[in-house]
Amino acid sequence: LIVGERGIFVFVIFCIIFSAFMFNKITVLRYRTLLIVLFLYIFSVVLFASRGLSGKLILGLTDWNTFYGIVSESFLNYSNPAVMEFGAVFVNFNVFYASAEELPFRFGETYIRGIVSTFHLLFHGDRMLTTNEEFNYMFFPEFAERGIGWAFSSIVEAYWNFGTFGVFAVYFVIGMAVSTLERAAYYSKFSFVHLVYIMFIPVILRFHRTNFGLTAWLFPVVFAYLAYIFYRILSLYRARR
């Protein structure tokens, strides 16, 4: 929170909400709920607007007047998600599309790079660049060398692999997978599927501005499996008591 990383905060809030109301569906949207949502959104905007300033304020490198002036000046601009969360994605696509004719298609290579990189690390001692990192070094090298990354785009990745057809095909497959998981979680009692469902919420929220790496499928499944094993152990412990 101090460095302005609101993504984790948003992911946690969404996971809590979906977990709490997975079996007790929301039927009435109360004004208090809307006010809480509005407050959380305003808080996230302030958090992002103060990015890089909160640490300086704590260390005494800036004062409250400067902090308030910068945050208040940029608040309205950062309140529009089209400028930030969605705008970055389309900027990246335009940057990539301008050079698209010079870049060969990858034909699905980026979608398996995560698991291939894992074996590369185990057997060769180093990992491969992620698709996001490759994009940054290709188009924003001056920032990449300083350790600053730009948001990627799942649309760019689909286009990079299969062209225009790939954008529709990839999103169709993802949509089918998500809808299948949605139905499985909705029509069944609590099981491993529901923990997978919860763990995939952050993936769905940020997938549009990143690449299809291990965090998009392997990590959520592994974490859900570990959580379910822990749940089963606690259930057996309670039964024996």
mmCIF file with all atom_site columns, C-alpha atoms in Angstrom, residues 99-228:
data_model
loop_
_atom_site.group_PDB
_atom_site.id
_atom_site.type_symbol
_atom_site.label_atom_id
_atom_site.label_alt_id
_atom_site.label_comp_id
_atom_site.label_asym_id
_atom_site.label_entity_id
_atom_site.label_seq_id
_atom_site.pdbx_PDB_ins_code
_atom_site.Cartn_x
_atom_site.Cartn_y
_atom_site.Cartn_z
_atom_site.occupancy
_atom_site.B_iso_or_equiv
_atom_site.pdbx_formal_charge
_atom_site.auth_seq_id
_atom_site.auth_comp_id
_atom_site.auth_asym_id
_atom_site.auth_atom_id
_atom_site.pdbx_PDB_model_num
ATOM 1   C CA . SER A 1 99  ? 5.529   -3.027  -35.970 1.00 0.00 ? 99  SER A CA 1
ATOM 2   C CA . ALA A 1 100 ? 3.335   -6.083  -36.448 1.00 0.00 ? 100 ALA A CA 1
ATOM 3   C CA . GLU A 1 101 ? 4.286   -6.686  -40.085 1.00 0.00 ? 101 GLU A CA 1
ATOM 4   C CA . GLU A 1 102 ? 7.959   -6.966  -39.145 1.00 0.00 ? 102 GLU A CA 1
ATOM 5   C CA . LEU A 1 103 ? 7.393   -9.456  -36.321 1.00 0.00 ? 103 LEU A CA 1
ATOM 6   C CA . PRO A 1 104 ? 6.834   -13.170 -37.039 1.00 0.00 ? 104 PRO A CA 1
ATOM 7   C CA . PHE A 1 105 ? 3.916   -15.016 -35.456 1.00 0.00 ? 105 PHE A CA 1
ATOM 8   C CA . ARG A 1 106 ? 4.750   -17.200 -32.456 1.00 0.00 ? 106 ARG A CA 1
ATOM 9   C CA . PHE A 1 107 ? 2.019   -19.797 -33.114 1.00 0.00 ? 107 PHE A CA 1
ATOM 10  C CA . GLY A 1 108 ? 1.293   -20.489 -29.455 1.00 0.00 ? 108 GLY A CA 1
ATOM 11  C CA . GLU A 1 109 ? 4.877   -20.419 -28.162 1.00 0.00 ? 109 GLU A CA 1
ATOM 12  C CA . THR A 1 110 ? 4.188   -17.711 -25.579 1.00 0.00 ? 110 THR A CA 1
ATOM 13  C CA . TYR A 1 111 ? 1.363   -19.732 -24.037 1.00 0.00 ? 111 TYR A CA 1
ATOM 14  C CA . ILE A 1 112 ? 3.696   -22.582 -23.083 1.00 0.00 ? 112 ILE A CA 1
ATOM 15  C CA . ARG A 1 113 ? 6.739   -20.434 -22.304 1.00 0.00 ? 113 ARG A CA 1
ATOM 16  C CA . GLY A 1 114 ? 5.982   -20.419 -18.592 1.00 0.00 ? 114 GLY A CA 1
ATOM 17  C CA . ILE A 1 115 ? 6.207   -24.181 -18.176 1.00 0.00 ? 115 ILE A CA 1
ATOM 18  C CA . VAL A 1 116 ? 9.121   -24.445 -20.637 1.00 0.00 ? 116 VAL A CA 1
ATOM 19  C CA . SER A 1 117 ? 10.960  -21.759 -18.664 1.00 0.00 ? 117 SER A CA 1
ATOM 20  C CA . THR A 1 118 ? 10.470  -23.803 -15.487 1.00 0.00 ? 118 THR A CA 1
ATOM 21  C CA . PHE A 1 119 ? 12.250  -26.804 -17.001 1.00 0.00 ? 119 PHE A CA 1
ATOM 22  C CA . HIS A 1 120 ? 14.876  -24.470 -18.440 1.00 0.00 ? 120 HIS A CA 1
ATOM 23  C CA . LEU A 1 121 ? 15.525  -23.155 -14.925 1.00 0.00 ? 121 LEU A CA 1
ATOM 24  C CA . LEU A 1 122 ? 15.722  -26.654 -13.437 1.00 0.00 ? 122 LEU A CA 1
ATOM 25  C CA . PHE A 1 123 ? 18.069  -28.105 -16.044 1.00 0.00 ? 123 PHE A CA 1
ATOM 26  C CA . HIS A 1 124 ? 20.047  -25.051 -17.213 1.00 0.00 ? 124 HIS A CA 1
ATOM 27  C CA . GLY A 1 125 ? 20.053  -22.834 -14.126 1.00 0.00 ? 125 GLY A CA 1
ATOM 28  C CA . ASP A 1 126 ? 18.404  -19.784 -15.673 1.00 0.00 ? 126 ASP A CA 1
ATOM 29  C CA . ARG A 1 127 ? 14.923  -18.893 -16.788 1.00 0.00 ? 127 ARG A CA 1
ATOM 30  C CA . MET A 1 128 ? 13.645  -17.547 -20.071 1.00 0.00 ? 128 MET A CA 1
ATOM 31  C CA . LEU A 1 129 ? 12.270  -14.029 -20.385 1.00 0.00 ? 129 LEU A CA 1
ATOM 32  C CA . THR A 1 130 ? 8.535   -13.817 -19.902 1.00 0.00 ? 130 THR A CA 1
ATOM 33  C CA . THR A 1 131 ? 6.493   -12.553 -22.843 1.00 0.00 ? 131 THR A CA 1
ATOM 34  C CA . ASN A 1 132 ? 5.853   -9.368  -20.912 1.00 0.00 ? 132 ASN A CA 1
ATOM 35  C CA . GLU A 1 133 ? 9.591   -8.829  -20.336 1.00 0.00 ? 133 GLU A CA 1
ATOM 36  C CA . GLU A 1 134 ? 10.380  -9.515  -23.986 1.00 0.00 ? 134 GLU A CA 1
ATOM 37  C CA . PHE A 1 135 ? 7.789   -6.939  -25.019 1.00 0.00 ? 135 PHE A CA 1
ATOM 38  C CA . ASN A 1 136 ? 9.278   -4.361  -22.647 1.00 0.00 ? 136 ASN A CA 1
ATOM 39  C CA . TYR A 1 137 ? 12.849  -4.926  -23.839 1.00 0.00 ? 137 TYR A CA 1
ATOM 40  C CA . MET A 1 138 ? 11.642  -4.734  -27.434 1.00 0.00 ? 138 MET A CA 1
ATOM 41  C CA . PHE A 1 139 ? 9.605   -1.527  -27.251 1.00 0.00 ? 139 PHE A CA 1
ATOM 42  C CA . PHE A 1 140 ? 10.600  0.200   -23.989 1.00 0.00 ? 140 PHE A CA 1
ATOM 43  C CA . PRO A 1 141 ? 14.268  -0.785  -23.487 1.00 0.00 ? 141 PRO A CA 1
ATOM 44  C CA . GLU A 1 142 ? 15.231  2.394   -21.638 1.00 0.00 ? 142 GLU A CA 1
ATOM 45  C CA . PHE A 1 143 ? 12.608  1.666   -18.972 1.00 0.00 ? 143 PHE A CA 1
ATOM 46  C CA . ALA A 1 144 ? 13.272  -2.079  -18.885 1.00 0.00 ? 144 ALA A CA 1
ATOM 47  C CA . GLU A 1 145 ? 16.959  -1.472  -18.134 1.00 0.00 ? 145 GLU A CA 1
ATOM 48  C CA . ARG A 1 146 ? 15.925  0.606   -15.131 1.00 0.00 ? 146 ARG A CA 1
ATOM 49  C CA . GLY A 1 147 ? 13.660  -2.177  -13.872 1.00 0.00 ? 147 GLY A CA 1
ATOM 50  C CA . ILE A 1 148 ? 10.462  -0.368  -14.846 1.00 0.00 ? 148 ILE A CA 1
ATOM 51  C CA . GLY A 1 149 ? 7.852   -2.458  -16.626 1.00 0.00 ? 149 GLY A CA 1
ATOM 52  C CA . TRP A 1 150 ? 4.896   -1.446  -18.754 1.00 0.00 ? 150 TRP A CA 1
ATOM 53  C CA . ALA A 1 151 ? 1.624   -3.316  -18.627 1.00 0.00 ? 151 ALA A CA 1
ATOM 54  C CA . PHE A 1 152 ? 1.328   -5.886  -21.370 1.00 0.00 ? 152 PHE A CA 1
ATOM 55  C CA . SER A 1 153 ? -1.893  -6.972  -23.096 1.00 0.00 ? 153 SER A CA 1
ATOM 56  C CA . SER A 1 154 ? -3.570  -10.334 -23.573 1.00 0.00 ? 154 SER A CA 1
ATOM 57  C CA . ILE A 1 155 ? -4.875  -8.970  -26.889 1.00 0.00 ? 155 ILE A CA 1
ATOM 58  C CA . VAL A 1 156 ? -1.311  -8.290  -28.019 1.00 0.00 ? 156 VAL A CA 1
ATOM 59  C CA . GLU A 1 157 ? -0.274  -11.814 -27.024 1.00 0.00 ? 157 GLU A CA 1
ATOM 60  C CA . ALA A 1 158 ? -3.137  -13.396 -28.947 1.00 0.00 ? 158 ALA A CA 1
ATOM 61  C CA . TYR A 1 159 ? -2.363  -11.242 -32.009 1.00 0.00 ? 159 TYR A CA 1
ATOM 62  C CA . TRP A 1 160 ? 1.372   -11.939 -31.680 1.00 0.00 ? 160 TRP A CA 1
ATOM 63  C CA . ASN A 1 161 ? 0.707   -15.676 -31.842 1.00 0.00 ? 161 ASN A CA 1
ATOM 64  C CA . PHE A 1 162 ? -2.014  -16.063 -34.458 1.00 0.00 ? 162 PHE A CA 1
ATOM 65  C CA . GLY A 1 163 ? -2.853  -12.677 -35.936 1.00 0.00 ? 163 GLY A CA 1
ATOM 66  C CA . THR A 1 164 ? -6.348  -11.178 -36.027 1.00 0.00 ? 164 THR A CA 1
ATOM 67  C CA . PHE A 1 165 ? -7.981  -14.603 -36.015 1.00 0.00 ? 165 PHE A CA 1
ATOM 68  C CA . GLY A 1 166 ? -6.056  -15.457 -32.861 1.00 0.00 ? 166 GLY A CA 1
ATOM 69  C CA . VAL A 1 167 ? -7.661  -12.640 -30.882 1.00 0.00 ? 167 VAL A CA 1
ATOM 70  C CA . PHE A 1 168 ? -11.144 -14.083 -31.450 1.00 0.00 ? 168 PHE A CA 1
ATOM 71  C CA . ALA A 1 169 ? -10.032 -17.711 -31.103 1.00 0.00 ? 169 ALA A CA 1
ATOM 72  C CA . VAL A 1 170 ? -8.062  -17.239 -27.894 1.00 0.00 ? 170 VAL A CA 1
ATOM 73  C CA . TYR A 1 171 ? -10.773 -15.237 -26.184 1.00 0.00 ? 171 TYR A CA 1
ATOM 74  C CA . PHE A 1 172 ? -13.388 -17.762 -27.281 1.00 0.00 ? 172 PHE A CA 1
ATOM 75  C CA . VAL A 1 173 ? -11.398 -20.572 -25.633 1.00 0.00 ? 173 VAL A CA 1
ATOM 76  C CA . ILE A 1 174 ? -10.850 -18.501 -22.479 1.00 0.00 ? 174 ILE A CA 1
ATOM 77  C CA . GLY A 1 175 ? -14.540 -17.572 -22.371 1.00 0.00 ? 175 GLY A CA 1
ATOM 78  C CA . MET A 1 176 ? -15.566 -21.222 -22.675 1.00 0.00 ? 176 MET A CA 1
ATOM 79  C CA . ALA A 1 177 ? -13.151 -22.224 -19.905 1.00 0.00 ? 177 ALA A CA 1
ATOM 80  C CA . VAL A 1 178 ? -14.382 -19.500 -17.564 1.00 0.00 ? 178 VAL A CA 1
ATOM 81  C CA . SER A 1 179 ? -18.060 -20.274 -18.237 1.00 0.00 ? 179 SER A CA 1
ATOM 82  C CA . THR A 1 180 ? -17.419 -23.988 -17.609 1.00 0.00 ? 180 THR A CA 1
ATOM 83  C CA . LEU A 1 181 ? -15.763 -23.174 -14.278 1.00 0.00 ? 181 LEU A CA 1
ATOM 84  C CA . GLU A 1 182 ? -18.623 -20.814 -13.441 1.00 0.00 ? 182 GLU A CA 1
ATOM 85  C CA . ARG A 1 183 ? -21.239 -23.520 -14.037 1.00 0.00 ? 183 ARG A CA 1
ATOM 86  C CA . ALA A 1 184 ? -19.245 -26.122 -12.110 1.00 0.00 ? 184 ALA A CA 1
ATOM 87  C CA . ALA A 1 185 ? -18.965 -23.810 -9.094  1.00 0.00 ? 185 ALA A CA 1
ATOM 88  C CA . TYR A 1 186 ? -22.613 -22.754 -9.245  1.00 0.00 ? 186 TYR A CA 1
ATOM 89  C CA . TYR A 1 187 ? -24.229 -26.178 -9.515  1.00 0.00 ? 187 TYR A CA 1
ATOM 90  C CA . SER A 1 188 ? -22.126 -28.180 -7.034  1.00 0.00 ? 188 SER A CA 1
ATOM 91  C CA . LYS A 1 189 ? -21.516 -28.330 -3.299  1.00 0.00 ? 189 LYS A CA 1
ATOM 92  C CA . PHE A 1 190 ? -18.290 -27.049 -1.816  1.00 0.00 ? 190 PHE A CA 1
ATOM 93  C CA . SER A 1 191 ? -15.290 -28.799 -3.353  1.00 0.00 ? 191 SER A CA 1
ATOM 94  C CA . PHE A 1 192 ? -11.842 -28.263 -4.833  1.00 0.00 ? 192 PHE A CA 1
ATOM 95  C CA . VAL A 1 193 ? -13.553 -26.557 -7.792  1.00 0.00 ? 193 VAL A CA 1
ATOM 96  C CA . HIS A 1 194 ? -14.731 -23.676 -5.620  1.00 0.00 ? 194 HIS A CA 1
ATOM 97  C CA . LEU A 1 195 ? -11.223 -22.940 -4.373  1.00 0.00 ? 195 LEU A CA 1
ATOM 98  C CA . VAL A 1 196 ? -9.979  -22.961 -7.969  1.00 0.00 ? 196 VAL A CA 1
ATOM 99  C CA . TYR A 1 197 ? -12.810 -20.543 -8.753  1.00 0.00 ? 197 TYR A CA 1
ATOM 100 C CA . ILE A 1 198 ? -11.724 -18.180 -5.966  1.00 0.00 ? 198 ILE A CA 1
ATOM 101 C CA . MET A 1 199 ? -8.047  -18.362 -6.892  1.00 0.00 ? 199 MET A CA 1
ATOM 102 C CA . PHE A 1 200 ? -8.837  -17.478 -10.507 1.00 0.00 ? 200 PHE A CA 1
ATOM 103 C CA . ILE A 1 201 ? -10.568 -14.206 -9.564  1.00 0.00 ? 201 ILE A CA 1
ATOM 104 C CA . PRO A 1 202 ? -7.290  -12.186 -9.517  1.00 0.00 ? 202 PRO A CA 1
ATOM 105 C CA . VAL A 1 203 ? -6.336  -13.800 -12.835 1.00 0.00 ? 203 VAL A CA 1
ATOM 106 C CA . ILE A 1 204 ? -9.581  -12.702 -14.481 1.00 0.00 ? 204 ILE A CA 1
ATOM 107 C CA . LEU A 1 205 ? -9.155  -9.185  -13.104 1.00 0.00 ? 205 LEU A CA 1
ATOM 108 C CA . ARG A 1 206 ? -5.622  -8.644  -14.416 1.00 0.00 ? 206 ARG A CA 1
ATOM 109 C CA . PHE A 1 207 ? -5.384  -10.983 -17.396 1.00 0.00 ? 207 PHE A CA 1
ATOM 110 C CA . HIS A 1 208 ? -6.292  -8.253  -19.876 1.00 0.00 ? 208 HIS A CA 1
ATOM 111 C CA . ARG A 1 209 ? -3.070  -6.382  -19.052 1.00 0.00 ? 209 ARG A CA 1
ATOM 112 C CA . THR A 1 210 ? -0.577  -9.210  -18.768 1.00 0.00 ? 210 THR A CA 1
ATOM 113 C CA . ASN A 1 211 ? 0.559   -12.389 -20.508 1.00 0.00 ? 211 ASN A CA 1
ATOM 114 C CA . PHE A 1 212 ? -0.535  -15.993 -20.163 1.00 0.00 ? 212 PHE A CA 1
ATOM 115 C CA . GLY A 1 213 ? 2.189   -17.150 -17.785 1.00 0.00 ? 213 GLY A CA 1
ATOM 116 C CA . LEU A 1 214 ? 2.242   -19.582 -14.884 1.00 0.00 ? 214 LEU A CA 1
ATOM 117 C CA . THR A 1 215 ? 0.304   -17.147 -12.696 1.00 0.00 ? 215 THR A CA 1
ATOM 118 C CA . ALA A 1 216 ? -2.569  -17.402 -15.178 1.00 0.00 ? 216 ALA A CA 1
ATOM 119 C CA . TRP A 1 217 ? -3.188  -21.126 -14.636 1.00 0.00 ? 217 TRP A CA 1
ATOM 120 C CA . LEU A 1 218 ? -0.599  -23.173 -12.710 1.00 0.00 ? 218 LEU A CA 1
ATOM 121 C CA . PHE A 1 219 ? -0.213  -21.128 -9.532  1.00 0.00 ? 219 PHE A CA 1
ATOM 122 C CA . PRO A 1 220 ? -3.970  -20.691 -8.912  1.00 0.00 ? 220 PRO A CA 1
ATOM 123 C CA . VAL A 1 221 ? -4.556  -24.441 -9.320  1.00 0.00 ? 221 VAL A CA 1
ATOM 124 C CA . VAL A 1 222 ? -1.611  -25.350 -7.047  1.00 0.00 ? 222 VAL A CA 1
ATOM 125 C CA . PHE A 1 223 ? -2.656  -22.882 -4.348  1.00 0.00 ? 223 PHE A CA 1
ATOM 126 C CA . ALA A 1 224 ? -6.255  -24.097 -4.540  1.00 0.00 ? 224 ALA A CA 1
ATOM 127 C CA . TYR A 1 225 ? -5.082  -27.712 -4.214  1.00 0.00 ? 225 TYR A CA 1
ATOM 128 C CA . LEU A 1 226 ? -2.926  -26.914 -1.165  1.00 0.00 ? 226 LEU A CA 1
ATOM 129 C CA . ALA A 1 227 ? -5.808  -24.996 0.428   1.00 0.00 ? 227 ALA A CA 1
ATOM 130 C CA . TYR A 1 228 ? -8.191  -27.898 -0.201  1.00 0.00 ? 228 TYR A CA 1
#
